[in-house]
Amino acid sequence: MTVQPRAMGTSPTRLDGPAKLRGRAPYAMEHPQRDPLHAFPIQATIVHGRVREIDPSEAERMDGVVAVLTQHNAARLVSDDDQELFILQNGDIAFRNQLIGAVVATSPEIAREAASRVRVTYDEQPADLAFGTDRDDLYRPDDVSGGFASDTSIGDVDTALAQAPVTVDHTYTTPMVHNNPMEPHATIAQWTGDTLTLFDSTQGPHVVRATIASLFGLEPEQVRVVAPYVGGGFGSKGEPHANIVLAAMAAKLVDGRPVKLPLTRQQLYSLAGYRTPTIQRVRLGAHRDGTLTAIAHEVLEQTSTVKEFAEQTAIGTRIMYSAANRATSHRLAPLHVPVSSWMRAPGHCPGMYAAETALDELAVALGMDPIALRIHNEPEVDPESGRPFSSRGLVECLRTGAERFGWADRDPTPRSRREGRWLVGTGVAAATYPADVSAGNSARVRWTGDRYEVAIDAMDIGTGTWTTLGQIAADALDVDQDRIALRIGDSRLPTGTVAGGSTGMASWGSAVVAAARAFRDQHGTTPAEGAEVTVEASEGPAREQYSTHAFGAHFAEVRVDVDTAEIRVPRMVGVFAAGRIINPLTARSQFLGGITMGVSMALFEESQFDTRFGQVVNHDLAGYHIPVNADIGEIDVSWIDEHDPHVNPMGSKGIGEIGIVGSAAAVGNAIHHATGVRVRDLPIRVDDLLGR
């Protein structure tokens, strides 16, 4: 049984919009507190070594300083499973700007000044910061993020490549980049006896609750996490970072008073994760008619010595195109660097840049249209698992996008089109992202006498959950949306999984639909006041029989000045196959945001890591370049009519990440078409094109 459309598929006004416009939507630091204190972190000023001595005496003498937190008075943590979070338990330093303490004061200004007066001496040790392929300690992780196998191999890739009439063998690099949400990571912590309340900027209150409870030896019910509104995350708030632990430790010292600890923009670059830099070798072999015979994708990433994070960079390559011989691998370089983590479309974003650029290079080598090459190698089943796809709309996306973009008029010859001072080029790239549903989601439906209260610890990080989840509930209960009172963003509500991996709405919506159906079955359409049902969603057995993914196609037009090599992107077209679209207005915003981030990835973003000092030097929005309005031209977003009942009861797929996947490759491929210059290292700069 599937939900019949009523509210879904429409675009009601965002329910959170008026509160945000009027300043009544509280973000983490804005929840009213009585007599709050303020904390500021103390961070290590060496890359590797140990704290020999920490002297807080000068800071403690300052008026307004309430406490100085160090390894000597910090709460003892009971779980060291996550070394990123196991802070202030010893003096070990594994990267510059690692947390080693905090000052708690009556104002944020006093706390910041006092933190600078805490004197720390170190026993410094040599640091290892060299990221490259020539290291002798590269290792294979047991698995990569998401639980995927690190390496896969089918057939004999090397022999197939040696025998292939046409081959491509190139290395592509992507830099370290940072998430930079508009609301920095921030926490208010308050202890009441042995219970802890956290007002946090997080993508998953239940994840924070479980993690913090385990660290401090508490039962989950002793920790409450509140986050009704979050100012963006892009993955960086998907799992707890050490700043939350620091806030809880600081609050432990001050007799029940609330402690506010927001991170500065600069501190995000050390403490809140980032996308690892990658070095990727892609090898393709094909017959002259374009039939792929071999695909190999080898990935090198860096990881912190504190905590391993292996991004799943080659995963998308495993399911995109048919080839009898295939191999993918991931290797890690352990360095004294901050801990990397999730960033929008982890793995697929950098991995599909390399793979889709390589496929464009193969099309050029074959003299074949790049869309035709992709369609020619369209698989009938998942090449990795052999399972049928629940739905696979890639070919329709490519053909629809080509028509909307005007691809048929394209002359494939590089530098074949010039308008005044501008060389004009066009490029295409495909996109995919898993369409998953997370287990363990529960929802409650209660009749209050005039409305259905629907409660689940879901999150709205700017994506529209306040509106779209209400639409799902209205459809499931067969009522108008104004009869729904939605409650989200509080760990006291029924369990909701993290807003990440493009699984949020699919997972929460499945729970809401299950609870709504159970409520109707038990209480009918005229329930008694107070009637309620709480249900945990089950993952349908059909999903074990199918390979479930969303797909898309990106088209880019670029212009490059013949003298200055200035790059402009006046036009992008994106077409997606993402199941039923619940709310076209909010969906369009998600796709637009992803495509914009893809353009940013292609041309702007790079965290400049100075290996002399072990830190990012462009650690603010003045030095870390992202697009402004003038950099983004027309973006045409659309989607095909697709309903996939095998993924979830709504027939929908996640859309938060697929917009960025492949969009950078489309821009890079268009630059090659405009100039004849193939740039394989992101971001693409003016000096990559000058004089060439």
XYZ file of C-alpha atoms in Angstrom:
692
model
C 0.000 0.000 0.000
C 1.315 3.460 -0.854
C 0.215 6.868 0.311
C -2.200 8.568 -2.068
C -1.208 12.138 -2.902
C -3.065 14.901 -1.134
C -0.660 17.296 0.507
C 2.416 15.695 -1.055
C 3.353 17.133 -4.397
C 2.159 20.622 -3.463
C 4.191 23.646 -2.348
C 2.626 25.209 0.731
C 4.370 28.150 2.355
C 7.164 27.024 4.643
C 5.714 26.791 8.137
C 8.976 27.931 9.730
C 9.253 30.966 7.484
C 7.285 33.528 9.541
C 9.097 32.612 12.779
C 12.481 32.965 11.101
C 11.591 36.256 9.434
C 10.409 37.690 12.764
C 13.401 36.407 14.719
C 11.248 34.091 16.805
C 12.897 30.836 15.727
C 15.572 30.160 18.363
C 18.896 28.814 17.155
C 21.272 27.182 19.628
C 22.571 30.346 21.299
C 19.168 32.024 21.358
C 17.276 29.810 23.792
C 16.556 32.060 26.796
C 18.661 31.234 29.858
C 18.682 32.666 33.346
C 22.059 34.111 34.392
C 24.157 32.272 31.799
C 27.939 31.996 31.785
C 30.139 31.958 28.712
C 32.968 29.619 27.749
C 35.846 30.027 25.335
C 38.125 27.153 24.292
C 41.841 26.878 24.997
C 43.542 25.226 22.030
C 46.925 23.626 21.491
C 49.541 25.753 19.750
C 51.707 22.824 18.655
C 50.963 20.089 16.121
C 52.195 17.024 17.998
C 53.454 16.307 21.492
C 52.233 16.615 25.079
C 51.155 19.306 27.474
C 53.934 19.547 30.062
C 52.300 22.191 32.225
C 49.209 24.360 32.061
C 49.122 27.438 34.306
C 45.700 29.121 34.639
C 46.667 31.483 37.484
C 46.761 34.725 35.499
C 43.400 33.967 33.902
C 41.862 33.014 37.226
C 42.785 36.411 38.704
C 40.765 38.295 36.081
C 37.489 39.860 37.182
C 34.589 37.906 35.784
C 36.412 34.586 35.402
C 34.425 31.851 37.144
C 36.463 28.744 36.302
C 39.298 27.496 34.133
C 38.788 23.987 32.795
C 41.907 21.896 32.145
C 42.896 18.254 32.090
C 43.430 18.500 35.854
C 39.829 19.318 36.829
C 37.858 17.986 33.872
C 35.232 15.318 34.376
C 36.583 11.814 33.858
C 35.051 10.250 30.769
C 34.144 6.576 30.922
C 34.313 5.685 27.216
C 37.325 6.150 24.969
C 35.798 4.533 21.884
C 35.931 7.864 20.037
C 39.296 9.540 20.588
C 38.121 12.773 18.945
C 35.704 13.200 21.861
C 37.983 11.813 24.597
C 39.317 15.253 25.469
C 41.117 16.594 28.542
C 41.843 13.095 29.834
C 45.599 13.312 29.246
C 48.108 15.731 27.801
C 48.502 14.160 24.357
C 48.381 16.536 21.371
C 47.699 15.096 17.914
C 46.952 18.255 15.877
C 47.226 22.002 16.179
C 44.192 23.696 17.765
C 43.146 20.513 19.583
C 41.038 21.352 22.637
C 43.047 21.392 25.874
C 40.730 23.441 28.113
C 38.299 26.333 28.397
C 37.658 29.485 30.404
C 34.213 30.110 31.882
C 33.375 33.751 32.596
C 30.524 36.192 32.994
C 30.861 37.492 29.431
C 32.168 36.056 26.161
C 34.731 38.869 25.902
C 36.224 38.118 29.320
C 36.295 34.392 28.577
C 38.139 34.961 25.304
C 40.705 37.303 26.810
C 41.282 35.018 29.789
C 41.799 32.024 27.509
C 44.686 33.871 25.870
C 46.300 34.312 29.299
C 46.426 30.624 30.203
C 50.106 29.662 29.966
C 50.879 26.287 28.434
C 54.259 24.607 27.970
C 54.710 21.560 25.799
C 57.013 18.674 25.061
C 56.922 18.963 21.295
C 57.433 15.974 19.004
C 57.991 15.755 15.226
C 54.784 16.032 13.233
C 53.838 14.198 10.055
C 51.805 16.346 7.659
C 52.942 15.177 4.211
C 50.004 13.950 2.133
C 51.011 12.080 -1.013
C 51.288 8.797 -2.861
C 54.969 8.245 -2.015
C 54.424 7.342 1.638
C 55.373 3.876 2.884
C 52.637 3.741 5.546
C 49.526 3.965 3.390
C 47.011 1.430 4.604
C 43.724 -0.134 3.638
C 40.888 0.558 6.107
C 38.717 -2.332 7.209
C 35.796 -0.568 5.536
C 34.816 2.943 4.463
C 32.106 5.273 5.730
C 28.676 3.743 5.405
C 30.000 0.244 6.041
C 31.035 -0.342 2.427
C 33.941 -2.653 1.581
C 37.176 -0.738 1.125
C 38.171 -2.613 -2.013
C 36.210 -4.506 -4.653
C 37.351 -6.434 -7.694
C 35.493 -8.235 -10.468
C 37.343 -9.829 -13.390
C 40.892 -8.944 -14.438
C 41.197 -5.180 -14.792
C 44.896 -5.026 -15.686
C 44.586 -7.555 -18.509
C 41.449 -5.897 -19.847
C 43.154 -2.503 -19.852
C 46.200 -3.897 -21.620
C 43.978 -5.366 -24.336
C 41.566 -2.426 -24.692
C 41.811 -0.517 -27.996
C 41.158 2.806 -26.229
C 42.220 3.644 -22.685
C 42.244 6.537 -20.262
C 44.631 6.633 -17.298
C 44.739 9.882 -15.332
C 45.046 11.170 -11.791
C 42.624 13.716 -10.356
C 42.910 15.649 -7.112
C 40.433 17.412 -4.896
C 41.516 19.647 -2.007
C 40.626 19.810 1.651
C 37.381 21.803 1.902
C 35.221 22.863 4.851
C 31.447 22.867 5.408
C 30.980 26.452 6.678
C 27.310 26.515 7.741
C 25.983 30.006 8.429
C 25.287 29.091 12.059
C 28.591 27.961 13.584
C 28.590 24.980 15.907
C 27.234 26.116 19.257
C 26.009 24.598 22.515
C 24.339 25.694 25.726
C 24.981 23.135 28.475
C 23.376 22.951 31.911
C 23.549 20.296 34.603
C 20.710 19.783 37.071
C 22.038 17.220 39.509
C 23.060 14.266 37.371
C 20.987 15.245 34.327
C 22.285 17.309 31.439
C 20.388 19.569 29.055
C 22.017 20.643 25.795
C 20.679 23.260 23.399
C 22.802 22.335 20.422
C 23.208 23.077 16.744
C 23.055 19.493 15.541
C 21.714 17.367 12.729
C 20.758 14.607 15.177
C 19.669 15.181 18.803
C 19.320 11.458 19.475
C 22.870 10.885 18.188
C 24.209 13.598 20.486
C 22.213 12.225 23.425
C 23.501 8.675 22.984
C 27.103 9.780 22.458
C 27.281 12.209 25.381
C 25.505 9.808 27.732
C 28.007 7.079 26.902
C 30.974 9.401 27.416
C 29.823 10.619 30.820
C 28.509 7.278 32.057
C 24.870 8.378 32.034
C 21.697 6.702 30.916
C 20.358 8.234 27.681
C 17.316 9.532 29.591
C 19.645 11.677 31.714
C 20.590 13.761 28.677
C 18.178 15.988 26.791
C 19.174 17.613 23.488
C 17.035 20.413 22.039
C 17.454 21.713 18.484
C 14.233 22.911 16.839
C 16.061 25.163 14.348
C 19.542 24.703 12.903
C 21.324 27.142 10.628
C 22.811 24.633 8.213
C 25.290 21.843 8.626
C 26.179 20.228 5.282
C 27.148 17.110 7.256
C 29.445 18.800 9.783
C 26.750 18.617 12.473
C 25.795 15.046 11.648
C 27.871 13.548 14.429
C 29.035 15.162 17.676
C 32.378 16.918 17.791
C 34.535 17.714 20.791
C 33.065 21.190 21.345
C 29.884 19.618 22.766
C 31.913 17.569 25.241
C 33.841 20.702 26.226
C 30.591 22.593 26.878
C 29.278 19.800 29.085
C 32.577 19.662 30.993
C 32.611 23.425 31.502
C 29.040 23.407 32.787
C 29.954 20.636 35.223
C 32.245 23.092 37.062
C 29.739 25.887 37.732
C 27.020 24.610 40.068
C 24.120 24.222 37.701
C 24.397 27.510 35.799
C 23.978 27.313 32.012
C 27.159 27.731 29.965
C 27.141 29.038 26.403
C 29.904 27.841 24.082
C 29.694 28.940 20.446
C 32.662 28.242 18.186
C 34.113 31.080 16.154
C 34.273 30.755 12.394
C 38.032 30.193 12.631
C 37.637 27.381 15.154
C 35.367 25.435 12.808
C 38.371 24.729 10.587
C 39.998 22.612 13.309
C 37.126 21.248 15.362
C 34.105 20.556 13.153
C 35.348 18.214 10.438
C 36.063 18.752 6.739
C 36.177 16.889 3.440
C 39.457 15.054 3.125
C 41.723 15.886 0.193
C 41.886 13.084 -2.363
C 44.253 11.779 -4.994
C 42.344 9.546 -7.404
C 43.626 7.460 -10.272
C 40.939 6.436 -12.751
C 41.621 3.970 -15.558
C 39.099 3.125 -18.251
C 39.295 0.688 -21.138
C 36.847 0.503 -24.030
C 36.215 -0.909 -27.476
C 36.098 1.628 -30.285
C 32.299 1.549 -30.258
C 32.399 2.888 -26.697
C 31.708 -0.353 -24.825
C 33.548 -0.209 -21.509
C 35.650 -3.278 -20.808
C 37.454 -2.104 -17.661
C 36.922 0.422 -14.879
C 39.494 1.004 -12.128
C 39.228 3.706 -9.473
C 41.985 3.993 -6.836
C 41.628 6.559 -4.041
C 44.098 8.030 -1.556
C 42.822 10.136 1.351
C 44.239 11.480 4.588
C 43.007 10.610 8.046
C 43.806 11.891 11.500
C 45.929 9.846 13.897
C 43.260 10.592 16.518
C 40.348 8.996 14.700
C 40.062 7.172 11.404
C 37.559 8.462 8.888
C 37.616 6.733 5.504
C 35.440 8.567 3.012
C 33.650 6.265 0.546
C 35.057 8.043 -2.505
C 34.955 5.255 -5.106
C 31.514 3.915 -4.154
C 29.594 5.704 -6.905
C 31.867 4.183 -9.553
C 30.733 0.722 -8.512
C 27.152 1.141 -9.731
C 27.260 3.659 -12.571
C 28.240 1.830 -15.771
C 28.567 -1.680 -17.168
C 31.998 -3.240 -17.539
C 33.042 -6.863 -17.203
C 36.227 -5.978 -15.329
C 36.087 -3.576 -12.381
C 38.164 -2.630 -9.371
C 37.946 0.074 -6.713
C 40.176 0.714 -3.703
C 40.730 3.159 -0.840
C 44.014 3.873 0.967
C 44.635 6.201 3.904
C 47.570 8.347 4.968
C 47.595 8.819 8.792
C 48.645 12.399 9.622
C 48.747 14.833 12.537
C 45.760 16.755 11.211
C 42.272 17.522 12.546
C 39.627 14.832 12.185
C 37.868 14.738 8.822
C 34.179 13.938 8.672
C 31.043 14.178 6.563
C 30.506 16.937 4.031
C 27.554 17.084 1.660
C 27.537 13.870 -0.420
C 30.652 12.417 1.247
C 32.557 10.161 -1.110
C 30.226 10.532 -4.057
C 31.004 14.225 -4.475
C 34.799 14.004 -5.024
C 34.585 10.491 -6.432
C 32.097 11.319 -9.144
C 34.137 14.378 -10.071
C 37.058 12.118 -10.974
C 34.976 9.348 -12.562
C 32.786 11.650 -14.668
C 35.785 13.685 -15.808
C 37.557 10.488 -16.858
C 34.476 9.377 -18.793
C 34.477 12.713 -20.626
C 38.133 12.157 -21.487
C 37.230 8.726 -22.856
C 34.484 10.263 -24.992
C 37.023 12.704 -26.456
C 39.475 9.866 -27.139
C 36.726 7.872 -28.880
C 35.365 10.846 -30.799
C 31.994 9.956 -29.283
C 29.271 12.144 -27.814
C 29.604 11.968 -23.999
C 25.860 11.471 -23.522
C 25.808 8.655 -26.054
C 28.783 7.043 -24.291
C 26.960 7.048 -20.986
C 23.750 5.659 -22.452
C 25.690 3.003 -24.365
C 27.096 1.678 -21.074
C 23.848 1.812 -19.111
C 23.667 -1.345 -16.953
C 20.597 -3.569 -16.840
C 21.231 -4.445 -13.181
C 23.504 -3.136 -10.435
C 26.995 -4.033 -11.729
C 28.279 -4.568 -8.189
C 25.525 -6.600 -6.525
C 23.627 -7.994 -9.491
C 20.353 -6.819 -7.967
C 17.833 -5.006 -10.162
C 17.484 -1.293 -9.611
C 14.268 -0.312 -7.873
C 14.166 2.461 -10.457
C 16.909 4.004 -12.543
C 16.077 7.175 -14.427
C 19.568 8.185 -15.545
C 18.975 7.803 -19.270
C 15.766 9.829 -19.093
C 17.585 12.509 -17.091
C 20.342 12.687 -19.709
C 17.905 12.913 -22.616
C 15.582 15.374 -20.901
C 18.516 17.524 -19.830
C 20.003 17.476 -23.312
C 16.730 18.762 -24.737
C 16.333 21.488 -22.101
C 19.952 22.535 -22.486
C 20.086 22.531 -26.297
C 22.810 19.907 -26.491
C 21.955 18.889 -30.065
C 23.437 22.140 -31.406
C 26.818 21.482 -29.792
C 29.952 21.271 -31.929
C 32.152 18.802 -30.025
C 35.412 20.385 -31.179
C 37.201 22.263 -28.370
C 37.555 26.035 -28.876
C 34.976 25.843 -31.683
C 32.724 28.588 -30.301
C 33.733 32.142 -29.547
C 31.569 35.153 -28.744
C 33.616 38.324 -28.659
C 36.275 37.908 -25.990
C 34.718 34.737 -24.615
C 35.427 31.120 -25.473
C 32.190 29.221 -24.875
C 32.026 25.562 -23.910
C 29.463 23.065 -22.675
C 29.836 19.932 -20.590
C 27.804 17.143 -19.066
C 28.173 14.775 -16.133
C 25.967 12.174 -14.501
C 25.098 11.925 -10.824
C 23.985 9.283 -8.369
C 23.429 8.962 -4.644
C 22.086 6.068 -2.541
C 18.386 6.125 -1.703
C 18.443 4.670 1.776
C 16.192 4.540 4.823
C 17.767 4.471 8.287
C 16.475 1.954 10.789
C 15.259 2.803 14.283
C 12.879 5.687 13.592
C 9.707 6.009 15.659
C 6.813 8.447 15.517
C 3.858 9.286 17.752
C 0.416 10.434 16.649
C -1.890 11.923 19.283
C -5.362 13.463 18.876
C -5.577 16.661 20.957
C -9.224 17.423 20.278
C -8.732 19.696 17.289
C -5.480 18.577 15.681
C -3.245 15.567 15.239
C -0.013 16.068 17.129
C 2.712 14.244 15.192
C 5.985 13.888 17.092
C 9.396 12.566 16.033
C 12.915 13.747 16.746
C 13.433 14.833 13.147
C 15.536 17.847 12.184
C 15.123 20.906 10.027
C 18.572 22.204 9.100
C 17.086 24.630 6.603
C 15.767 21.924 4.299
C 12.052 22.397 5.006
C 11.282 19.510 7.368
C 8.787 21.587 9.351
C 6.697 21.766 6.180
C 7.360 18.564 4.257
C 7.015 16.164 7.179
C 3.669 17.765 7.939
C 2.634 17.130 4.345
C 3.487 13.455 4.711
C 1.508 13.267 7.958
C -1.510 14.975 6.377
C -1.530 12.511 3.491
C -1.131 9.522 5.780
C -4.001 10.678 8.025
C -6.077 11.894 5.057
C -6.599 15.365 6.528
C -5.677 18.908 5.550
C -2.218 19.992 6.604
C -3.559 22.652 8.970
C -4.889 19.761 11.094
C -1.294 18.649 11.789
C 0.692 19.950 14.775
C 4.264 18.838 14.206
C 6.855 18.460 16.980
C 10.492 17.865 16.057
C 14.018 18.684 17.247
C 14.003 17.328 20.810
C 15.552 14.080 22.036
C 12.568 13.551 24.396
C 10.444 12.860 21.327
C 10.325 9.436 19.660
C 13.611 8.479 18.050
C 14.583 10.161 14.816
C 17.831 9.396 13.048
C 20.302 11.971 11.823
C 19.498 14.455 9.071
C 22.217 13.172 6.790
C 23.025 10.813 3.961
C 19.888 11.951 2.128
C 17.973 9.611 4.454
C 16.184 12.092 6.708
C 12.814 12.582 5.088
C 12.647 9.006 3.812
C 13.341 7.638 7.300
C 11.209 10.044 9.342
C 8.416 9.947 6.789
C 8.330 6.150 6.898
C 7.869 6.303 10.677
C 5.165 8.966 10.419
C 3.267 6.958 7.809
C 3.518 3.806 9.947
C 2.272 5.652 13.050
C -0.553 7.335 11.132
C -1.781 4.039 9.697
C -1.624 2.378 13.102
C -3.525 5.287 14.636
C -6.280 5.037 12.038
C -6.461 1.254 12.450
C -6.836 1.580 16.229
C -8.865 4.768 16.596
C -10.597 5.342 13.264
C -11.463 8.781 11.916
C -13.212 10.031 15.044
C -10.714 9.396 17.831
C -11.264 10.256 21.475
C -9.274 13.171 22.842
C -5.877 11.956 24.041
C -5.865 8.878 21.831
C -2.321 8.150 20.703
C -0.110 5.586 19.018
C 3.683 5.290 18.894
C 5.164 3.056 16.206
C 8.687 2.178 15.092
C 8.992 1.968 11.329
C 10.161 -1.309 9.851
C 12.358 -1.592 6.813
C 10.437 -3.460 4.147
C 11.885 -6.733 2.838
C 11.546 -5.470 -0.738
C 14.557 -3.179 -0.241
C 16.805 -6.221 0.223
C 15.835 -7.306 -3.279
C 16.690 -4.051 -5.066
C 19.537 -1.602 -5.562
C 18.110 1.762 -4.557
C 19.631 4.988 -5.846
C 18.687 8.438 -7.079
C 20.176 9.663 -10.356
C 20.676 12.917 -12.187
C 22.357 14.702 -15.060
C 24.156 18.052 -14.972
C 24.770 20.322 -17.949
C 27.039 23.380 -17.761
C 27.831 26.281 -20.023
C 31.052 28.153 -19.284
C 32.741 31.193 -20.730
C 36.481 31.808 -20.544
C 38.057 35.164 -21.411
C 40.663 34.657 -24.158
C 43.163 37.042 -22.546
C 42.592 36.928 -18.790
C 41.248 33.326 -18.539
C 38.448 34.622 -16.284
C 35.853 31.850 -15.918
C 32.123 32.410 -15.831
C 29.276 29.885 -15.515
C 26.210 31.631 -16.962
C 24.016 28.550 -17.197
C 23.468 25.182 -15.532
C 20.754 22.608 -16.154
C 20.045 19.793 -13.731
C 17.517 16.993 -14.205
C 16.942 14.426 -11.469
C 15.260 11.077 -10.900
C 14.523 11.114 -7.176
C 11.226 9.346 -6.728
C 8.120 11.276 -5.773
C 8.877 14.907 -4.997
C 7.107 15.747 -1.751
C 7.312 19.540 -2.038
C 8.438 21.015 -5.374
C 9.360 24.378 -3.854
C 11.655 23.059 -1.139
C 13.000 20.381 -3.495
C 13.996 22.997 -6.021
C 15.851 24.864 -3.285
C 17.758 21.702 -2.363
C 18.776 21.054 -5.965
C 19.766 24.694 -6.485
C 21.887 24.622 -3.353
C 23.642 21.433 -4.363
C 24.414 22.675 -7.871
C 25.714 25.960 -6.465
C 28.022 24.022 -4.131
C 29.214 22.036 -7.153
C 30.145 25.211 -9.007
C 31.873 26.369 -5.840
C 33.780 23.099 -5.662
C 34.876 23.412 -9.277
C 36.079 27.015 -9.182
C 36.435 28.417 -5.669
C 36.753 26.245 -2.595
C 40.074 25.168 -1.117
C 41.222 25.090 2.479
C 44.866 26.159 2.304
C 46.645 23.871 4.755
C 50.060 25.222 5.737
C 52.270 22.229 6.512
C 54.777 24.481 8.302
C 52.246 25.220 11.033
C 49.722 22.405 10.680
C 46.616 24.477 10.191
C 44.327 26.023 7.600
C 45.392 29.620 7.011
C 42.351 30.895 5.085
C 40.099 30.007 8.005
C 37.324 32.554 7.555
C 34.852 33.657 4.908
C 37.190 36.417 3.762
C 39.912 33.958 2.739
C 37.851 30.839 2.065
C 36.188 31.606 -1.248
C 32.610 30.604 -2.002
C 30.325 31.985 -4.720
C 28.321 35.151 -4.359
C 25.236 36.015 -6.389
C 27.303 37.441 -9.247
C 29.113 34.106 -9.662
C 25.989 32.016 -10.198
C 24.023 32.380 -13.392
C 20.778 30.786 -14.471
C 20.105 27.349 -12.990
C 17.322 25.321 -14.585
C 16.184 22.535 -12.247
C 13.640 19.852 -13.102
C 12.901 16.208 -12.369
C 11.330 13.300 -14.144
C 8.057 11.729 -13.034
C 9.207 8.826 -10.889
C 7.534 6.922 -8.085
C 9.531 4.193 -6.376
C 7.427 2.124 -3.957
C 10.377 -0.130 -3.101
C 12.294 2.596 -1.254
C 9.678 3.777 1.237
C 5.894 4.158 1.513
C 6.014 7.698 0.091
C 7.784 6.551 -3.075
C 10.371 9.292 -2.554
C 14.164 9.425 -2.516
C 16.554 11.738 -0.712
C 17.477 14.902 -2.584
C 19.750 16.781 -0.191
C 23.002 15.636 -1.765
C 22.575 14.502 -5.340
C 22.530 18.113 -6.549
C 26.236 18.524 -5.777
C 27.287 15.129 -7.160
C 28.617 15.488 -10.699
C 28.044 19.232 -11.004
C 31.746 20.084 -10.583
C 32.648 17.564 -13.281
C 30.136 19.157 -15.672
C 31.819 22.535 -15.156
C 35.300 21.064 -15.648
C 34.208 19.218 -18.783
C 32.718 22.439 -20.159
C 35.984 24.303 -19.499
C 37.848 21.670 -21.522
C 35.338 22.064 -24.354
C 35.724 25.847 -24.265
C 39.521 25.969 -24.110
C 40.929 22.591 -25.081
C 42.710 22.516 -21.705
C 42.011 19.594 -19.403
C 42.441 20.526 -15.750
C 42.399 17.555 -13.384
C 43.017 19.347 -10.091
C 40.328 21.297 -8.236
C 39.633 24.119 -7.893
C 40.225 25.203 -11.492
C 42.064 28.521 -11.447
C 42.808 31.274 -13.902
C 46.493 30.313 -13.940
C 45.572 26.760 -14.995
C 44.350 28.240 -18.279
C 46.576 31.250 -18.908
C 48.935 30.825 -21.841
C 47.581 27.437 -22.788
